[in-house]
Short mmCIF file of C-alpha atoms in Angstrom, two decimals:
data_model
loop_
_atom_site.label_atom_id
_atom_site.label_comp_id
_atom_site.label_asym_id
_atom_site.label_seq_id
_atom_site.Cartn_x
_atom_site.Cartn_y
_atom_site.Cartn_z
CA MET H 1 -9.98 -26.82 -5.24
CA THR H 2 -11.45 -30.21 -4.22
CA ILE H 3 -12.96 -31.92 -1.21
CA ARG H 4 -9.57 -33.61 -0.78
CA HIS H 5 -7.94 -30.18 -0.45
CA LEU H 6 -10.47 -29.20 2.21
CA LYS H 7 -10.01 -32.43 4.19
CA ILE H 8 -6.24 -31.89 4.20
CA PHE H 9 -6.71 -28.23 5.20
CA ILE H 10 -9.01 -29.18 8.11
CA ALA H 11 -6.52 -31.79 9.35
CA VAL H 12 -3.64 -29.27 9.25
CA ALA H 13 -5.76 -26.62 11.05
CA GLU H 14 -6.74 -29.07 13.79
CA CYS H 15 -3.24 -30.52 14.22
CA GLY H 16 -1.32 -27.26 13.90
CA SER H 17 1.36 -29.21 12.05
CA MET H 18 1.72 -30.58 8.53
CA ASN H 19 3.79 -33.48 9.79
CA THR H 20 1.13 -34.53 12.32
CA ALA H 21 -1.64 -34.08 9.74
CA ALA H 22 0.30 -36.25 7.30
CA LYS H 23 0.52 -39.05 9.87
CA GLU H 24 -3.19 -38.85 10.67
CA LEU H 25 -4.15 -38.92 6.98
CA PHE H 26 -1.52 -41.53 6.05
CA LEU H 27 -0.05 -39.18 3.45
CA SER H 28 3.45 -37.86 2.90
CA GLN H 29 4.36 -34.43 4.23
CA PRO H 30 5.20 -33.11 0.72
CA THR H 31 1.67 -34.09 -0.36
CA ILE H 32 0.20 -32.12 2.56
CA SER H 33 2.43 -29.11 1.85
CA GLN H 34 1.50 -29.14 -1.83
CA ALA H 35 -2.24 -29.23 -1.05
CA ILE H 36 -1.97 -26.23 1.31
CA ARG H 37 0.17 -24.34 -1.21
CA GLU H 38 -2.38 -25.01 -3.96
CA LEU H 39 -5.19 -23.72 -1.75
CA GLU H 40 -3.25 -20.55 -0.89
CA GLU H 41 -2.49 -19.96 -4.59
CA TYR H 42 -6.09 -20.65 -5.56
CA TYR H 43 -7.50 -18.12 -3.09
CA GLY H 44 -4.56 -15.72 -3.34
CA THR H 45 -4.04 -15.45 0.40
CA ARG H 46 -2.09 -17.04 3.25
CA LEU H 47 -4.05 -19.59 5.23
CA PHE H 48 -1.35 -20.20 7.86
CA ASP H 49 1.48 -18.21 9.38
CA ARG H 50 4.58 -20.31 10.02
CA LEU H 51 6.05 -19.19 13.36
CA SER H 52 8.53 -21.06 15.58
CA ARG H 53 8.04 -24.32 13.68
CA ARG H 54 4.29 -24.25 14.27
CA LEU H 55 1.42 -23.24 12.05
CA HIS H 56 -1.00 -20.53 13.17
CA ILE H 57 -4.21 -20.12 11.19
CA THR H 58 -4.77 -16.65 9.68
CA PRO H 59 -8.12 -14.80 9.68
CA ALA H 60 -8.60 -15.88 6.04
CA GLY H 61 -7.78 -19.45 7.05
CA GLN H 62 -10.32 -19.33 9.89
CA GLU H 63 -13.00 -18.09 7.50
CA LEU H 64 -12.23 -20.96 5.12
CA LEU H 65 -12.28 -23.42 8.05
CA ASN H 66 -15.75 -22.23 9.13
CA HIS H 67 -17.08 -23.01 5.65
CA ALA H 68 -15.02 -26.17 5.15
CA TYR H 69 -16.53 -28.06 8.11
CA PRO H 70 -20.16 -28.09 6.86
CA LEU H 71 -19.08 -28.68 3.23
CA VAL H 72 -16.97 -31.73 4.09
CA SER H 73 -19.63 -33.03 6.47
CA GLN H 74 -22.35 -32.71 3.82
CA PHE H 75 -20.11 -34.43 1.26
CA ASP H 76 -19.46 -37.30 3.70
CA GLN H 77 -23.19 -37.59 4.35
CA LEU H 78 -23.80 -37.72 0.60
CA GLU H 79 -21.19 -40.45 0.20
CA HIS H 80 -22.68 -42.41 3.09
CA HIS H 81 -26.22 -42.05 1.73
CA MET H 82 -25.33 -42.97 -1.86
CA LEU H 83 -22.94 -45.83 -1.06
CA GLU H 84 -24.90 -47.32 1.82
CA GLY H 85 -28.44 -46.43 0.86
CA SER H 86 -29.81 -49.61 2.40
CA LYS H 87 -29.00 -48.39 5.89
CA LYS H 88 -31.38 -46.29 7.97
CA ASP H 89 -31.38 -42.51 7.86
CA ILE H 90 -29.97 -40.85 10.95
CA ILE H 91 -30.58 -37.51 12.63
CA ARG H 92 -28.04 -36.03 15.06
CA ILE H 93 -29.75 -34.09 17.84
CA GLY H 94 -28.03 -31.89 20.39
CA SER H 95 -29.44 -30.96 23.79
CA THR H 96 -28.16 -28.74 26.55
CA ILE H 97 -27.96 -30.31 29.98
CA THR H 98 -31.26 -29.02 31.39
CA VAL H 99 -33.13 -29.97 28.22
CA GLY H 100 -31.38 -33.33 28.08
CA SER H 101 -32.32 -34.11 31.66
CA CYS H 102 -36.01 -33.25 31.52
CA LEU H 103 -37.25 -33.33 27.91
CA THR H 104 -34.98 -35.16 25.47
CA SER H 105 -36.06 -38.72 26.35
CA ASN H 106 -39.74 -37.89 25.80
CA ILE H 107 -38.99 -36.07 22.55
CA LEU H 108 -36.96 -39.03 21.26
CA ASN H 109 -39.71 -41.49 22.19
CA ASP H 110 -42.23 -39.37 20.26
CA PHE H 111 -39.80 -39.19 17.34
CA GLN H 112 -39.35 -42.98 17.22
CA ASP H 113 -43.15 -43.39 17.19
CA ALA H 114 -43.39 -40.94 14.26
CA LEU H 115 -40.37 -42.16 12.24
CA PRO H 116 -39.46 -45.67 13.42
CA ASP H 117 -37.09 -46.27 10.48
CA THR H 118 -34.89 -43.25 11.30
CA GLU H 119 -32.01 -43.69 13.72
CA THR H 120 -31.13 -40.99 16.25
CA TYR H 121 -27.87 -39.87 17.78
CA THR H 122 -28.06 -37.54 20.78
CA PHE H 123 -25.31 -35.40 22.25
CA ILE H 124 -25.78 -33.54 25.56
CA ALA H 125 -23.52 -30.72 26.79
CA ASN H 126 -23.73 -27.04 27.74
CA THR H 127 -24.78 -24.33 25.30
CA HIS H 128 -21.25 -23.32 24.33
CA ILE H 129 -20.25 -26.85 23.32
CA ILE H 130 -23.50 -27.47 21.44
CA GLU H 131 -22.91 -24.25 19.49
CA GLU H 132 -19.45 -25.46 18.44
CA LYS H 133 -20.84 -28.84 17.36
CA LEU H 134 -23.49 -27.17 15.18
CA LEU H 135 -20.90 -24.91 13.56
CA ARG H 136 -18.71 -27.92 12.75
CA SER H 137 -21.75 -29.70 11.29
CA GLU H 138 -21.42 -32.49 13.85
CA LEU H 139 -25.09 -32.02 14.79
CA ASP H 140 -28.11 -31.42 12.56
CA ILE H 141 -30.33 -29.63 15.05
CA ALA H 142 -30.32 -28.84 18.77
CA LEU H 143 -32.60 -27.72 21.57
CA VAL H 144 -30.75 -25.32 23.87
CA GLU H 145 -31.47 -23.32 27.01
CA GLY H 146 -28.90 -20.54 26.48
CA GLU H 147 -28.37 -17.71 24.03
CA ILE H 148 -26.71 -18.40 20.68
CA HIS H 149 -24.95 -15.43 19.10
CA HIS H 150 -23.09 -16.81 16.07
CA PRO H 151 -24.51 -15.30 12.85
CA ASP H 152 -24.41 -18.64 11.01
CA LEU H 153 -26.83 -20.28 13.44
CA VAL H 154 -30.61 -19.83 13.40
CA MET H 155 -32.29 -19.75 16.82
CA VAL H 156 -36.07 -20.33 17.07
CA PRO H 157 -37.66 -19.98 20.56
CA SER H 158 -39.86 -23.06 20.91
CA ILE H 159 -40.53 -24.07 24.54
CA GLN H 160 -41.36 -21.77 27.42
CA ASP H 161 -39.32 -22.16 30.58
CA PHE H 162 -38.46 -20.18 33.70
CA LEU H 163 -35.96 -20.42 36.50
CA VAL H 164 -37.12 -20.80 40.09
CA LEU H 165 -35.42 -20.60 43.46
CA GLY H 166 -35.42 -24.05 45.08
CA CYS H 167 -34.78 -25.07 48.67
CA ALA H 168 -35.28 -28.19 50.82
CA GLN H 169 -38.44 -28.54 52.89
CA ASP H 170 -36.41 -28.20 56.10
CA HIS H 171 -34.64 -25.03 54.93
CA PRO H 172 -35.68 -21.89 56.89
CA PHE H 173 -37.12 -20.37 53.69
CA ALA H 174 -39.46 -23.33 53.05
CA ALA H 175 -42.11 -22.33 55.61
CA ARG H 176 -42.56 -18.89 54.05
CA ASP H 177 -44.75 -17.72 51.19
CA GLU H 178 -42.50 -14.84 50.17
CA ILE H 179 -38.76 -14.20 50.14
CA ARG H 180 -37.12 -10.92 49.23
CA VAL H 181 -34.20 -10.86 46.83
CA ARG H 182 -31.98 -9.14 49.41
CA GLU H 183 -32.37 -12.19 51.69
CA LEU H 184 -30.32 -14.22 49.21
CA GLU H 185 -27.27 -12.18 50.21
CA GLY H 186 -24.62 -14.49 51.68
CA GLN H 187 -26.72 -17.64 51.17
CA LYS H 188 -25.07 -20.90 50.08
CA PHE H 189 -25.79 -21.84 46.44
CA ILE H 190 -25.12 -24.62 44.00
CA MET H 191 -24.50 -23.19 40.52
CA ARG H 192 -24.21 -24.47 36.98
CA GLU H 193 -20.81 -24.28 35.26
CA GLN H 194 -19.61 -21.38 33.10
CA GLY H 195 -20.87 -21.83 29.52
CA SER H 196 -24.31 -22.92 30.72
CA GLY H 197 -27.36 -20.93 29.62
CA THR H 198 -28.86 -21.29 33.11
CA ARG H 199 -25.69 -19.92 34.70
CA ALA H 200 -25.58 -16.97 32.30
CA LEU H 201 -29.18 -15.99 33.08
CA PHE H 202 -28.72 -16.27 36.85
CA ASP H 203 -25.42 -14.36 36.69
CA LYS H 204 -27.33 -11.49 35.05
CA PHE H 205 -29.90 -11.65 37.86
CA ILE H 206 -27.14 -11.52 40.51
CA LYS H 207 -25.47 -8.55 38.82
CA ARG H 208 -28.75 -6.69 38.33
CA HIS H 209 -29.58 -6.97 42.03
CA ASN H 210 -26.00 -6.42 43.20
CA LEU H 211 -26.05 -9.67 45.20
CA ASN H 212 -23.11 -11.35 46.88
CA ILE H 213 -23.94 -15.04 47.23
CA ARG H 214 -21.77 -17.95 48.39
CA ILE H 215 -21.03 -20.39 45.56
CA SER H 216 -20.51 -23.62 47.48
CA TRP H 217 -21.00 -26.03 44.59
CA GLU H 218 -20.63 -25.92 40.80
CA ALA H 219 -22.05 -28.87 38.90
CA THR H 220 -23.52 -30.08 35.61
CA CYS H 221 -25.31 -33.18 36.91
CA PRO H 222 -29.01 -32.72 37.81
CA ASP H 223 -28.73 -35.28 40.62
CA ALA H 224 -25.93 -33.21 42.15
CA PHE H 225 -28.33 -30.25 42.29
CA ARG H 226 -31.05 -32.36 43.86
CA ASN H 227 -28.70 -33.73 46.52
CA ALA H 228 -27.10 -30.36 47.29
CA ILE H 229 -30.55 -28.82 47.80
CA ILE H 230 -32.14 -31.63 49.80
CA TYR H 231 -29.20 -32.92 51.84
CA ASN H 232 -26.73 -30.02 51.99
CA HIS H 233 -29.17 -27.10 52.45
CA CYS H 234 -27.98 -25.27 49.35
CA LEU H 235 -30.21 -22.95 47.40
CA ALA H 236 -30.36 -23.21 43.61
CA VAL H 237 -31.85 -21.20 40.80
CA VAL H 238 -32.58 -23.64 37.97
CA SER H 239 -35.25 -24.58 35.45
CA VAL H 240 -38.57 -25.51 37.03
CA ARG H 241 -38.61 -28.50 34.68
CA LEU H 242 -35.36 -29.84 36.13
CA LEU H 243 -36.86 -30.14 39.62
CA GLU H 244 -40.25 -31.52 38.56
CA ARG H 245 -39.99 -34.88 40.36
CA ASP H 246 -38.95 -33.37 43.70
CA ILE H 247 -41.38 -30.46 43.47
CA ARG H 248 -44.24 -32.89 42.91
CA SER H 249 -43.14 -35.04 45.87
CA ARG H 250 -42.85 -31.89 48.04
CA GLN H 251 -39.17 -32.52 48.75
CA ILE H 252 -38.23 -29.19 47.22
CA ARG H 253 -40.06 -25.91 47.76
CA ILE H 254 -39.87 -23.37 44.94
CA PHE H 255 -40.21 -19.61 44.69
CA ASN H 256 -41.05 -17.87 41.44
CA PRO H 257 -39.74 -14.32 40.83
CA HIS H 258 -42.61 -11.85 40.63
CA THR H 259 -40.98 -10.28 37.54
CA ASN H 260 -40.25 -11.91 34.17
CA GLU H 261 -36.47 -11.55 34.46
CA LEU H 262 -35.87 -15.31 34.90
CA LYS H 263 -38.25 -16.38 32.14
CA ARG H 264 -36.69 -17.77 28.98
CA SER H 265 -37.26 -20.14 26.09
CA PHE H 266 -35.66 -23.37 25.02
CA SER H 267 -34.79 -22.79 21.37
CA LEU H 268 -34.34 -24.99 18.35
CA VAL H 269 -31.01 -24.15 16.70
CA TYR H 270 -29.58 -25.19 13.34
CA HIS H 271 -27.05 -23.91 10.80
CA LYS H 272 -28.48 -21.35 8.38
CA ASP H 273 -27.22 -23.40 5.42
CA ARG H 274 -28.68 -26.66 6.70
CA ILE H 275 -31.34 -28.10 4.39
CA PHE H 276 -34.31 -29.25 6.48
CA THR H 277 -35.01 -32.96 6.20
CA PRO H 278 -38.29 -34.73 7.05
CA ALA H 279 -36.64 -35.89 10.30
CA MET H 280 -35.80 -32.30 11.28
CA ASP H 281 -39.35 -31.22 10.43
CA THR H 282 -40.64 -33.99 12.70
CA ILE H 283 -38.44 -32.83 15.60
CA ARG H 284 -39.76 -29.28 15.15
CA ASP H 285 -43.38 -30.51 15.21
CA ILE H 286 -42.82 -32.67 18.32
CA VAL H 287 -41.11 -29.89 20.26
CA ALA H 288 -44.18 -27.69 19.76
CA HIS H 289 -46.20 -30.10 21.96
CA TYR H 290 -43.94 -29.37 24.94
CA ARG H 291 -44.40 -25.60 24.86
CA GLN H 292 -45.83 -25.22 28.39
CA PRO H 293 -45.13 -27.11 31.67
CA ASP H 294 -48.67 -28.37 32.41
CA TRP H 295 -48.15 -29.89 35.85
CA LEU H 296 -47.75 -26.80 38.05
CA GLY H 297 -51.43 -26.07 38.62
CA ASN H 298 -51.75 -27.78 42.03
CA ILE H 299 -48.24 -27.01 43.33
CA PRO H 300 -47.86 -24.35 46.04
CA VAL H 301 -45.35 -21.82 44.72
CA GLY H 302 -43.84 -19.05 46.80
CA ILE H 303 -42.85 -15.62 45.56
CA LEU H 304 -39.38 -14.12 45.22
CA SER H 305 -39.97 -10.39 45.44
CA GLU H 306 -37.92 -7.18 45.41
#
């Protein structure tokens, strides 16, 4: 079994067809078929079921695929490093949308100050997509707002965060110091998309309190949240860090739950088999400096109570 076998196997698994994989790899179909047959003979198990002229990966094939991605990626990195050693090192950093909107730029600036000769690549998406990228070894490390459950990924809580209820200054709630949870019933909300860590945490809150809210907007863009709150009189429950600019300018009024149920952490996540590099160590050290939001001391914050 060779790296070439694994690259062919990955292409067939992604294409679902030996013919398509052959075209993508510029190989003949018999060559592709022989490589898959040799893998199946080597491991003594079927990797694909052939049904209705299409290949369907078996459980054994899926297990091999999960291991093949990081192996091939690490081999390609080795080839790149050894053959093009004169080029700069690179670290691939993932961020979820909230983190990417309010922290990633500062973290990257600090990183460039610490390691100016290391290049960075940053990918921003929701927690679910970042998890997939880490499993496929397309990212080295990530800072996420949601929960990661895959056993091959290590999750280290690193930055404290909490969700707040936000409304515009001309919303009826804004003049009050306290709002009860039951008063959210029937209110118009902008929500994050499914797959978001923020959405998952707020969905738990809604279910726990048996609330029936009106979802008027669903969005990923932070500016969409800002506009929906300020100009469309929507409520939102999002990270306090995401609304920092408008909270400071008093355009958005926030309410903090009196319980800890909307507190969370942003976590550093990486594959359990990933070997830590000096660049990854530097990211971990920098993130530690952002543990607490230190600007809330002089901001009037209301209470969201039972």
